[in-house]
Coordinates of C-alpha atoms in Angstrom, one line a residue:
X286 CA -10.4 -66.0 -40.3
X287 CA -12.2 -63.9 -38.2
X288 CA -15.6 -64.4 -37.4
X289 CA -18.6 -62.0 -35.7
X290 CA -18.4 -61.8 -32.2
X291 CA -22.3 -63.5 -31.5
X292 CA -24.6 -63.0 -28.5
X293 CA -25.2 -66.2 -26.9
X294 CA -28.2 -68.5 -28.5
X295 CA -29.9 -68.3 -24.8
X296 CA -28.9 -64.9 -24.1
X297 CA -32.1 -62.8 -22.9
X298 CA -31.6 -59.3 -22.6
X299 CA -30.7 -58.7 -18.8
X300 CA -31.0 -54.4 -19.1
X301 CA -34.8 -53.7 -19.5
X302 CA -35.0 -53.3 -15.7
X303 CA -32.5 -50.1 -15.7
X304 CA -32.3 -49.1 -19.1
X305 CA -36.4 -47.8 -19.4
X306 CA -36.5 -44.2 -18.6
X307 CA -38.1 -43.8 -21.9
X308 CA -41.9 -44.3 -22.2
X309 CA -42.6 -46.9 -25.1
X310 CA -44.2 -45.9 -27.8
X311 CA -47.9 -46.3 -27.1
X312 CA -47.3 -44.4 -24.0
X313 CA -45.6 -41.9 -25.9
X314 CA -48.6 -41.7 -28.3
X315 CA -50.8 -41.1 -26.1
X316 CA -48.8 -38.8 -24.3
X317 CA -48.8 -36.9 -27.5
X318 CA -52.4 -37.3 -27.9
X319 CA -54.2 -36.0 -24.8
X320 CA -51.8 -32.5 -24.6
X321 CA -52.4 -29.5 -26.2
X322 CA -48.6 -28.5 -27.3
X323 CA -48.1 -24.6 -28.0
X324 CA -45.2 -26.1 -30.6
X325 CA -45.6 -28.8 -33.0
X326 CA -42.4 -28.9 -35.2
X327 CA -42.9 -31.6 -38.0
X328 CA -39.7 -32.4 -39.3
X329 CA -36.9 -34.6 -37.2
X330 CA -33.6 -33.2 -39.0
X331 CA -31.1 -30.8 -37.6
X332 CA -33.1 -27.7 -37.9
X333 CA -36.5 -28.7 -36.6
X334 CA -34.5 -30.7 -33.8
X335 CA -32.6 -27.4 -33.3
X336 CA -35.7 -25.6 -32.7
X337 CA -37.6 -28.0 -30.6
X338 CA -34.4 -27.8 -28.4
X339 CA -34.7 -23.9 -28.3
X340 CA -38.0 -24.5 -27.6
X341 CA -38.4 -26.3 -24.4
X342 CA -35.9 -24.7 -23.1
X343 CA -38.1 -21.7 -23.6
X344 CA -40.7 -23.3 -21.4
X345 CA -42.8 -23.8 -24.0
X346 CA -44.5 -27.2 -24.2
X347 CA -42.7 -29.2 -27.3
X348 CA -44.0 -32.3 -29.9
X349 CA -41.4 -33.3 -32.2
X350 CA -42.1 -35.9 -34.7
X351 CA -41.1 -37.3 -38.0
X352 CA -42.0 -39.6 -40.5
X353 CA -38.5 -41.4 -40.6
X354 CA -35.8 -41.4 -37.7
X355 CA -34.5 -38.0 -36.3
X356 CA -31.4 -37.2 -38.8
X357 CA -32.7 -40.1 -40.9
X358 CA -32.5 -37.6 -44.4
X359 CA -30.0 -35.0 -45.0
X360 CA -29.0 -34.1 -41.8
X361 CA -26.8 -37.9 -41.8
X362 CA -25.8 -36.7 -45.2
X363 CA -23.6 -33.9 -44.9
X364 CA -20.4 -33.6 -45.6
X365 CA -20.0 -33.8 -41.7
X366 CA -18.2 -30.3 -41.4
X367 CA -18.6 -27.5 -38.9
X368 CA -17.0 -24.4 -41.1
X369 CA -16.8 -20.7 -41.7
X370 CA -16.9 -21.3 -45.6
X371 CA -14.2 -20.2 -47.3
X372 CA -15.7 -20.3 -51.3
X373 CA -18.1 -17.3 -49.6
X374 CA -15.3 -14.9 -49.0
X375 CA -15.1 -14.9 -53.0
X376 CA -19.0 -13.0 -53.1
X377 CA -17.5 -10.3 -50.4
X378 CA -19.8 -12.1 -47.7
X379 CA -17.5 -11.4 -44.8
X380 CA -19.8 -10.7 -42.0
X381 CA -21.4 -14.2 -43.0
X382 CA -17.8 -16.1 -43.0
X383 CA -17.4 -14.5 -39.2
X384 CA -20.9 -15.4 -38.2
X385 CA -20.1 -18.9 -39.7
X386 CA -16.9 -18.9 -37.4
X387 CA -18.6 -17.9 -34.3
X388 CA -21.1 -20.9 -34.5
X389 CA -18.6 -23.5 -35.4
X390 CA -15.8 -22.3 -32.5
X391 CA -18.9 -22.6 -29.6
X392 CA -20.1 -26.1 -30.8
X393 CA -16.3 -27.6 -30.7
X394 CA -15.2 -25.3 -28.1
X395 CA -18.5 -25.0 -25.7
X396 CA -21.4 -26.7 -26.5
X397 CA -19.9 -29.9 -27.9
X398 CA -16.5 -30.6 -27.6
X399 CA -17.1 -34.5 -27.0
X400 CA -18.9 -34.1 -30.5
X401 CA -16.4 -32.8 -32.8
X402 CA -13.2 -31.8 -33.2
X403 CA -10.5 -29.1 -35.3
X404 CA -9.5 -30.3 -38.8
X405 CA -6.4 -29.1 -40.7
X406 CA -7.3 -28.5 -44.2
X407 CA -4.7 -28.5 -47.4
X408 CA -6.0 -26.6 -50.1
X409 CA -3.7 -27.7 -53.2
X410 CA -2.8 -25.5 -55.9
X411 CA -1.9 -27.0 -59.1
X412 CA -0.3 -25.9 -61.9
X413 CA -3.2 -24.6 -64.4
X414 CA -5.3 -24.9 -61.3
X415 CA -8.6 -21.9 -61.1
X416 CA -6.5 -20.2 -58.2
X417 CA -2.9 -18.8 -57.8
X418 CA -0.9 -19.1 -54.9
X419 CA -1.2 -15.7 -54.0
X420 CA -4.7 -15.4 -53.8
X421 CA -5.2 -18.4 -52.1
X422 CA -2.5 -17.5 -49.4
X423 CA -4.2 -14.2 -48.9
X424 CA -7.6 -15.6 -48.9
X425 CA -6.6 -18.6 -46.0
X426 CA -5.0 -15.9 -43.7
X427 CA -8.3 -13.8 -44.0
X428 CA -10.3 -16.5 -43.3
X429 CA -8.1 -17.6 -39.7
X430 CA -8.1 -13.7 -38.8
X431 CA -12.1 -13.7 -39.2
X432 CA -11.9 -16.6 -36.8
X433 CA -9.7 -14.8 -34.5
X434 CA -6.9 -16.8 -35.7
X435 CA -8.3 -19.5 -33.2
X436 CA -7.2 -21.9 -35.0
X437 CA -3.5 -21.0 -36.3
X438 CA -2.5 -18.3 -39.0
X439 CA -3.6 -19.1 -42.2
X440 CA -0.6 -19.3 -45.1
X441 CA 1.2 -21.2 -47.6
X442 CA 2.9 -24.7 -47.1
X443 CA 5.5 -26.3 -49.2
X444 CA 4.6 -29.6 -50.8
X445 CA 7.3 -31.9 -49.5
X446 CA 5.9 -30.9 -46.3
X447 CA 2.4 -31.7 -47.1
X448 CA 2.7 -34.9 -48.6
X449 CA 4.4 -35.6 -44.6
X450 CA 0.9 -35.2 -43.7
X451 CA -1.2 -36.2 -46.5
X452 CA 0.8 -39.5 -47.5
X453 CA -1.9 -39.6 -50.4
X454 CA -1.4 -36.5 -51.5
X455 CA -0.6 -35.7 -55.3
X456 CA 2.4 -33.7 -56.0
X457 CA 2.8 -33.4 -59.7
X458 CA 2.5 -29.8 -60.9
X459 CA 1.3 -28.8 -57.3
X460 CA 3.1 -25.8 -56.8
X461 CA 2.1 -24.7 -52.9
X462 CA -0.6 -26.1 -50.4
X463 CA -2.8 -22.9 -48.7
X464 CA -3.5 -23.8 -44.9
X465 CA -6.5 -23.6 -43.0
X466 CA -8.3 -24.9 -40.3
X467 CA -12.1 -25.3 -40.0
X468 CA -14.1 -28.4 -37.5
X469 CA -15.7 -31.7 -38.2
X470 CA -18.1 -33.8 -36.5
X471 CA -20.4 -37.0 -36.8
X472 CA -23.5 -35.5 -37.7
X473 CA -25.9 -38.2 -36.9
X474 CA -24.6 -38.1 -33.7
X475 CA -24.6 -34.4 -33.1
X476 CA -28.0 -34.5 -34.0
X477 CA -29.0 -37.1 -31.8
X478 CA -27.5 -36.0 -28.7
X479 CA -29.6 -32.3 -29.6
X480 CA -33.1 -34.7 -29.9
X481 CA -31.7 -35.9 -26.1
X482 CA -31.4 -32.3 -24.9
X483 CA -34.9 -31.5 -26.3
X484 CA -36.3 -34.2 -24.6
X485 CA -34.4 -33.2 -21.0
X486 CA -35.8 -30.2 -21.3
X487 CA -39.3 -31.4 -21.9
X488 CA -40.1 -32.0 -25.3
X489 CA -42.0 -34.8 -26.3
X490 CA -40.5 -36.7 -29.0
X491 CA -41.5 -39.3 -31.9
X492 CA -39.5 -40.9 -34.6
X493 CA -41.4 -43.3 -37.4
X494 CA -44.6 -41.1 -36.9
X495 CA -46.1 -39.8 -40.3
X496 CA -48.2 -37.1 -40.9
X497 CA -51.2 -37.8 -43.0
X498 CA -53.0 -34.4 -42.8
X499 CA -53.4 -31.6 -40.6
X500 CA -56.3 -30.2 -38.0
X501 CA -57.9 -27.2 -38.3
X502 CA -60.0 -25.4 -36.7
X503 CA -63.4 -24.8 -37.1
X504 CA -65.1 -21.3 -37.5
X505 CA -69.0 -21.4 -39.2
X506 CA -68.4 -24.2 -41.0
X507 CA -65.4 -22.7 -42.7
X508 CA -61.6 -24.2 -42.3
X509 CA -59.5 -21.9 -40.3
X510 CA -55.9 -22.2 -38.7
X511 CA -53.4 -24.9 -38.5
X512 CA -54.3 -26.6 -34.8
X513 CA -52.5 -29.6 -35.0
X514 CA -51.9 -33.0 -37.2
X515 CA -53.4 -36.4 -38.1
X516 CA -50.0 -39.3 -37.5
X517 CA -49.5 -42.7 -38.4
X518 CA -47.0 -45.1 -36.1
X519 CA -45.3 -46.2 -39.0
X520 CA -44.4 -49.0 -36.9
X521 CA -47.7 -49.8 -35.4
X522 CA -49.8 -48.6 -37.6
X523 CA -51.8 -46.6 -34.8
X524 CA -53.6 -43.7 -35.4
X525 CA -53.5 -41.0 -33.6
X526 CA -53.5 -36.8 -33.3
X527 CA -51.9 -33.9 -31.8
X528 CA -53.3 -30.7 -31.2
X529 CA -51.1 -27.4 -31.1
X530 CA -51.5 -24.0 -31.3
X531 CA -48.7 -23.3 -33.6
X532 CA -47.4 -25.7 -36.4
X533 CA -43.8 -25.6 -37.7
X534 CA -42.8 -27.4 -40.6
X535 CA -39.4 -28.6 -40.9
X536 CA -39.7 -31.4 -42.7
X537 CA -36.9 -30.3 -45.1
X538 CA -37.1 -31.3 -48.7
X539 CA -41.0 -32.5 -48.2
X540 CA -41.5 -28.7 -46.9
X541 CA -43.6 -27.6 -49.7
X542 CA -45.6 -31.4 -49.7
X543 CA -47.1 -30.5 -46.5
X544 CA -47.5 -26.3 -47.2
X545 CA -49.9 -28.5 -50.1
X546 CA -51.4 -30.3 -46.8
X547 CA -52.3 -26.6 -45.8
X548 CA -52.9 -25.2 -49.1
X549 CA -53.6 -27.3 -52.5
X550 CA -52.1 -24.8 -54.5
X551 CA -49.4 -24.0 -52.9
X552 CA -47.0 -22.2 -54.9
X553 CA -43.5 -23.9 -55.0
X554 CA -41.0 -22.5 -52.4
X555 CA -37.6 -24.2 -52.8
X556 CA -35.3 -26.3 -55.2
X557 CA -33.1 -29.2 -54.5
X558 CA -29.8 -30.2 -55.2
X559 CA -28.2 -33.4 -54.5
X560 CA -24.6 -33.8 -53.2
X561 CA -23.6 -37.3 -53.0
X562 CA -20.9 -39.2 -51.1
X563 CA -18.3 -41.7 -50.8
X564 CA -16.7 -43.5 -48.2
X565 CA -14.0 -45.7 -48.5
X566 CA -11.0 -47.5 -46.3
X567 CA -7.8 -45.4 -46.1
X568 CA -4.5 -46.6 -47.4
X569 CA -2.7 -44.2 -45.0
X570 CA -2.9 -42.0 -42.1
X571 CA -3.8 -38.9 -42.9
X572 CA -3.5 -35.8 -40.6
X573 CA -5.1 -33.5 -42.6
X574 CA -8.1 -32.8 -44.6
X575 CA -7.7 -32.0 -48.8
X576 CA -10.4 -29.4 -49.7
X577 CA -9.5 -29.1 -53.9
X578 CA -10.9 -26.4 -55.8
X579 CA -12.5 -27.9 -59.1
X580 CA -13.7 -24.8 -60.8
X581 CA -13.6 -21.2 -59.6
X582 CA -16.8 -22.2 -56.6
X583 CA -16.8 -25.0 -56.3
X584 CA -14.3 -27.5 -54.2
X585 CA -13.8 -30.9 -53.8
X586 CA -13.4 -32.5 -50.3
X587 CA -10.9 -35.6 -48.9
X588 CA -11.4 -36.1 -45.6
X589 CA -10.0 -38.4 -42.9
X590 CA -13.2 -39.4 -40.6
X591 CA -14.3 -42.1 -38.3
X592 CA -10.7 -44.0 -39.4
X593 CA -12.2 -44.1 -43.0
X594 CA -11.8 -41.5 -45.6
X595 CA -14.9 -39.7 -47.4
X596 CA -15.1 -37.9 -50.5
X597 CA -17.5 -35.8 -52.0
X598 CA -19.8 -33.9 -52.8
X599 CA -21.5 -33.0 -55.8
X600 CA -23.9 -30.1 -56.2
X601 CA -26.5 -30.9 -59.0
X602 CA -30.3 -30.1 -58.8
X603 CA -32.6 -32.6 -58.1
X604 CA -36.4 -33.2 -59.3
X605 CA -38.5 -35.6 -58.2
X606 CA -39.4 -37.2 -54.7
X607 CA -37.0 -36.6 -52.1
X608 CA -37.4 -40.3 -50.5
X609 CA -35.4 -41.6 -54.5
X610 CA -32.5 -39.4 -53.7
X611 CA -29.8 -42.4 -54.2
X612 CA -25.9 -42.1 -55.4
X613 CA -25.9 -43.3 -58.7
X614 CA -22.6 -44.9 -61.2
X615 CA -22.2 -41.1 -62.5
X616 CA -22.2 -39.9 -59.0
X617 CA -19.3 -42.4 -58.1
X618 CA -17.3 -41.6 -61.2
X619 CA -17.3 -37.8 -60.6
X620 CA -16.4 -38.1 -57.1
X621 CA -13.7 -40.5 -57.7
X622 CA -12.6 -38.0 -60.7
X623 CA -12.7 -35.0 -58.9
X624 CA -10.8 -36.3 -55.6
X625 CA -8.3 -37.8 -58.3
X626 CA -7.1 -33.9 -59.1
X627 CA -5.4 -34.2 -55.4
X628 CA -5.3 -37.7 -54.5
X629 CA -3.4 -40.8 -55.2
X630 CA -5.1 -43.1 -57.8
X631 CA -4.1 -46.1 -55.1
X632 CA -6.4 -44.4 -52.5
X633 CA -9.5 -44.0 -55.4
X634 CA -9.6 -47.7 -56.3
X635 CA -13.0 -49.0 -56.5
X636 CA -12.8 -51.7 -54.0
X637 CA -11.9 -49.5 -51.0
X638 CA -15.5 -47.7 -51.6
X639 CA -18.1 -49.1 -48.3
X640 CA -20.6 -47.0 -48.0
X641 CA -22.3 -44.0 -50.5
X642 CA -24.7 -41.5 -49.5
X643 CA -26.7 -38.8 -51.4
X644 CA -28.5 -35.6 -49.3
X645 CA -31.0 -32.9 -50.6
X646 CA -29.6 -29.3 -50.0
X647 CA -33.3 -27.2 -49.4
X648 CA -32.4 -24.1 -51.7
X649 CA -34.7 -20.7 -51.8
X650 CA -36.6 -21.2 -55.0
X651 CA -34.8 -18.9 -58.2
X652 CA -32.9 -19.4 -61.1
X653 CA -29.4 -19.6 -61.4
X654 CA -26.9 -22.5 -60.4
X655 CA -27.2 -24.6 -57.0
X656 CA -23.4 -24.4 -56.9
X657 CA -23.6 -20.2 -56.8
X658 CA -27.2 -20.4 -54.5
X659 CA -26.9 -18.9 -50.7
X660 CA -27.2 -21.6 -48.0
X661 CA -29.8 -19.3 -46.0
X662 CA -33.2 -19.9 -43.8
X663 CA -36.2 -19.0 -45.0
X664 CA -39.9 -18.9 -42.7
X665 CA -42.3 -17.9 -44.2
X666 CA -46.3 -18.1 -43.2
X667 CA -49.2 -19.8 -44.8
X668 CA -53.0 -19.5 -45.8
X669 CA -53.7 -21.4 -42.8
X670 CA -51.3 -19.6 -40.5
X671 CA -48.9 -22.7 -40.5
X672 CA -45.1 -21.8 -40.0
X673 CA -42.9 -23.2 -42.4
X674 CA -38.9 -23.4 -42.3
X675 CA -36.3 -24.4 -44.5
X676 CA -32.7 -23.9 -45.8
X677 CA -29.7 -23.2 -43.7
X678 CA -26.2 -25.2 -42.7
X679 CA -25.0 -27.5 -40.1
X680 CA -23.1 -25.1 -38.9
X681 CA -25.5 -22.2 -37.5
X682 CA -27.7 -25.0 -36.4
X683 CA -28.0 -23.7 -33.1
X684 CA -28.3 -20.3 -34.7
X685 CA -31.0 -21.7 -37.0
X686 CA -33.1 -22.7 -34.0
X687 CA -33.0 -19.3 -32.0
X688 CA -33.9 -17.5 -35.5
X689 CA -36.9 -19.2 -35.3
X690 CA -38.1 -18.7 -32.2
X691 CA -37.6 -14.9 -32.6
X692 CA -39.7 -15.4 -35.9
X693 CA -42.4 -16.6 -33.4
X694 CA -41.9 -13.8 -31.1
X695 CA -42.4 -11.2 -33.3
X696 CA -45.1 -12.3 -35.7
X697 CA -48.7 -11.4 -34.8
X698 CA -51.8 -13.9 -33.5
X699 CA -49.5 -16.4 -32.2
X700 CA -50.2 -17.2 -28.6
X701 CA -46.8 -18.3 -27.4
X702 CA -45.2 -15.2 -28.3
X703 CA -45.7 -13.3 -25.6
X704 CA -43.9 -16.2 -23.4
X705 CA -40.7 -15.8 -25.3
X706 CA -38.7 -13.6 -22.7
X707 CA -37.2 -17.1 -21.3
X708 CA -35.7 -17.9 -24.5
X709 CA -34.0 -14.4 -25.1
X710 CA -32.3 -15.4 -21.7
X711 CA -30.9 -18.5 -22.9
X712 CA -27.0 -19.3 -22.6
X713 CA -26.0 -18.7 -26.0
X714 CA -23.7 -21.7 -25.2
X715 CA -25.6 -24.5 -23.9
X716 CA -23.8 -27.1 -23.9
X717 CA -25.0 -30.6 -25.6
X718 CA -25.7 -34.1 -23.2
X719 CA -22.4 -35.5 -21.8
X720 CA -20.3 -32.5 -22.4
X721 CA -16.9 -33.4 -21.6
X722 CA -13.2 -33.6 -22.9
X723 CA -13.3 -36.7 -24.7
X724 CA -9.1 -37.3 -24.1
X725 CA -10.2 -36.9 -20.7
X726 CA -13.0 -39.6 -21.0
X727 CA -10.9 -42.1 -22.7
X728 CA -7.9 -42.1 -20.4
X729 CA -10.2 -43.0 -17.7
X730 CA -12.3 -45.2 -19.4
X731 CA -8.6 -47.0 -20.1
X732 CA -7.3 -45.9 -16.8
X733 CA -6.7 -49.0 -13.9
X734 CA -8.1 -46.9 -10.9
X735 CA -11.3 -45.6 -12.3
X736 CA -12.3 -47.6 -15.4
X737 CA -16.0 -49.2 -15.1
X738 CA -15.4 -52.3 -18.1
X739 CA -11.3 -53.6 -17.7
X740 CA -10.0 -54.8 -20.9
X741 CA -11.4 -52.6 -22.9
X742 CA -9.5 -51.7 -26.5
X743 CA -8.1 -48.2 -27.2
X744 CA -10.2 -47.8 -30.5
X745 CA -13.4 -48.6 -28.4
X746 CA -12.0 -46.1 -25.7
X747 CA -11.6 -43.7 -28.2
X748 CA -14.8 -44.1 -30.0
X749 CA -16.9 -43.9 -26.8
X750 CA -15.2 -41.1 -25.6
X751 CA -15.4 -38.8 -29.2
X752 CA -19.1 -40.2 -29.5
X753 CA -21.0 -39.8 -26.5
X754 CA -18.9 -38.2 -23.5
X755 CA -19.2 -38.5 -20.1
X756 CA -22.2 -40.7 -21.1
X757 CA -19.8 -43.5 -22.0
X758 CA -19.4 -44.5 -18.7
X759 CA -23.0 -45.3 -18.6
X760 CA -22.9 -47.4 -21.3
X761 CA -18.8 -48.9 -20.2
X762 CA -20.7 -49.6 -17.1
X763 CA -23.4 -51.2 -18.2
X764 CA -21.1 -53.9 -20.2
X765 CA -19.0 -54.2 -17.1
X766 CA -22.2 -55.6 -15.4
X767 CA -23.1 -57.3 -18.2
X768 CA -20.2 -58.8 -19.7
X769 CA -22.0 -60.5 -23.0
X770 CA -22.4 -56.6 -24.1
X771 CA -18.9 -56.0 -24.0
X772 CA -18.3 -57.9 -26.5
X773 CA -17.5 -56.2 -29.8
X774 CA -20.5 -56.0 -32.7
X775 CA -18.1 -56.6 -35.5
X776 CA -14.4 -57.9 -35.0
X777 CA -13.5 -55.0 -37.6
X778 CA -15.4 -52.0 -35.5
X779 CA -15.0 -50.0 -32.3
X780 CA -18.7 -50.6 -31.0
X781 CA -19.4 -53.2 -28.9
X782 CA -23.3 -54.7 -27.8
X783 CA -24.0 -52.3 -25.2
X784 CA -24.4 -49.4 -27.6
X785 CA -26.7 -51.5 -29.3
X786 CA -29.0 -52.0 -26.1
X787 CA -28.4 -48.2 -25.4
X788 CA -29.4 -47.0 -28.5
X789 CA -33.2 -49.2 -28.3
X790 CA -33.7 -47.6 -24.4
X791 CA -32.3 -44.8 -24.4
X792 CA -31.8 -42.9 -27.9
X793 CA -35.1 -44.0 -29.5
X794 CA -33.8 -46.7 -32.0
X795 CA -36.6 -48.7 -33.5
X796 CA -34.7 -50.1 -37.0
X797 CA -31.4 -52.1 -37.8
X798 CA -30.9 -49.1 -39.6
X799 CA -31.3 -46.7 -36.9
X800 CA -28.8 -48.3 -34.6
X801 CA -26.2 -49.4 -37.3
X802 CA -26.6 -45.7 -39.1
X803 CA -27.2 -43.5 -37.3
X804 CA -26.7 -44.5 -33.8
X805 CA -23.2 -46.7 -34.7
X806 CA -20.5 -46.7 -37.3
X807 CA -21.1 -50.2 -38.6
X808 CA -22.8 -49.3 -41.9
X809 CA -20.7 -46.6 -43.4
X810 CA -17.7 -49.0 -42.6
X811 CA -19.4 -51.7 -44.9
X812 CA -19.8 -54.2 -41.7
X813 CA -23.9 -54.0 -41.4
X814 CA -23.8 -58.0 -43.2
X815 CA -27.1 -59.8 -42.9
X816 CA -25.8 -61.8 -39.5
X817 CA -25.0 -58.6 -38.0
X818 CA -28.2 -56.9 -38.7
X819 CA -29.9 -60.1 -37.5
X820 CA -28.7 -59.7 -34.1
X821 CA -29.5 -56.0 -34.2
X822 CA -32.8 -56.5 -34.9
X823 CA -33.1 -60.0 -32.4
X824 CA -32.0 -56.8 -29.1
X825 CA -34.8 -54.8 -30.5
X826 CA -37.0 -57.1 -30.5
X827 CA -36.7 -57.4 -26.7
X828 CA -37.1 -54.0 -25.9

């Protein structure tokens, strides 16, 4: 029987002096309170993070706050895909697909090759299915053409050959398999690296800081424009405020909640769609993903991800408190049932499920099915001058950040509009921190000559290389200097304790969930046991 690899009972963090580049929370609150910022971004999902990154790169004084953790809600509850959007071809949105492909390729190749990777997709075509083989063959060919054939040529594949790459593929009544290419990522790690890029460019960032009210200018006793926010540190209860020339509401599912702080009579501007996913242990090795049509508009995915299998997603309208979104028994049954269209039942046993999660898509208000709604980004201005941005999709996160900044430049009455020229001259493929070839990083981590940490397991080396890029050498060096930190957090996962220390000191981790769910993969593997959580809390307490 394996046991957890504990830190020694008398262990005291030996790295406090080494990793203290980040200011403590009291210092961060003080820095936020004493500065008048050009832009205050409220909301630490990828939309707000990307905007803060681009604004800071433009030379603006930027603050970014979130009531929870960075990417703590929908931005870490996606399908983990960077994709062109195959289904958009059905509506004739050729330009949109081409633009999405451009962004996908840029992120995967130039911006974050250490955090994303190409992934082959199989689209199984069954007898009596919603689409025919000829139609789907033409569709994936056109799809690959719009990406410049950078992921190969879309084509049809014999079911027997497809089964060799995906052993759990159900071949009963399978007529053909359409093949195309897209990309995959760990969304939480991508978001955190973008936060790090924003901070490196000068942005002040603080998570677990809840907005309790907005600040307004006053003229002749009347309330004027939004000029900042009142906040409460959810970890300490400390209250503080931030002044800013422009406030951007990027709170995702909570966007209308903040709009009503500005104007109690503000009409609803969005609607929400819940997307639920399941994570399962794999019963075999998959070399490709499955994208299975459920009906004319919906596709369900079965994705090899983090050595696990990711299934989903659902798409149903959600009403109520966004904080209450959760995976229900109905969601689990639906996901497993829909996966069963193309996945053999041996892989869909409930005892293989290690984790489930749900996020909320933010869609423009209006009638119609959420499955048919456009994932477009909408920027609006409120009565008090606060800007609100909502919608969009992960694939175009860089483009959304630039779009919001361009909107700021074009809107009259904003003092930062004249300072936007640096943003227009930003490189279009500005890389994220740690950019490196992950295969080269892994090789060096394992090599005898240049490895900072001897006897590193291949799975840990691969994990570090594909989640940190060249920053993996800092973590390996830390573990090499302090052998206790080279131990695995759990014997069934690749993570080591040096990552927990690094998350605490360099990645703003404040709670066990911050570490286990978003900075490592222990939660999605079902390994965040009470024992592990207690040990992680112990490390966090030694900050």
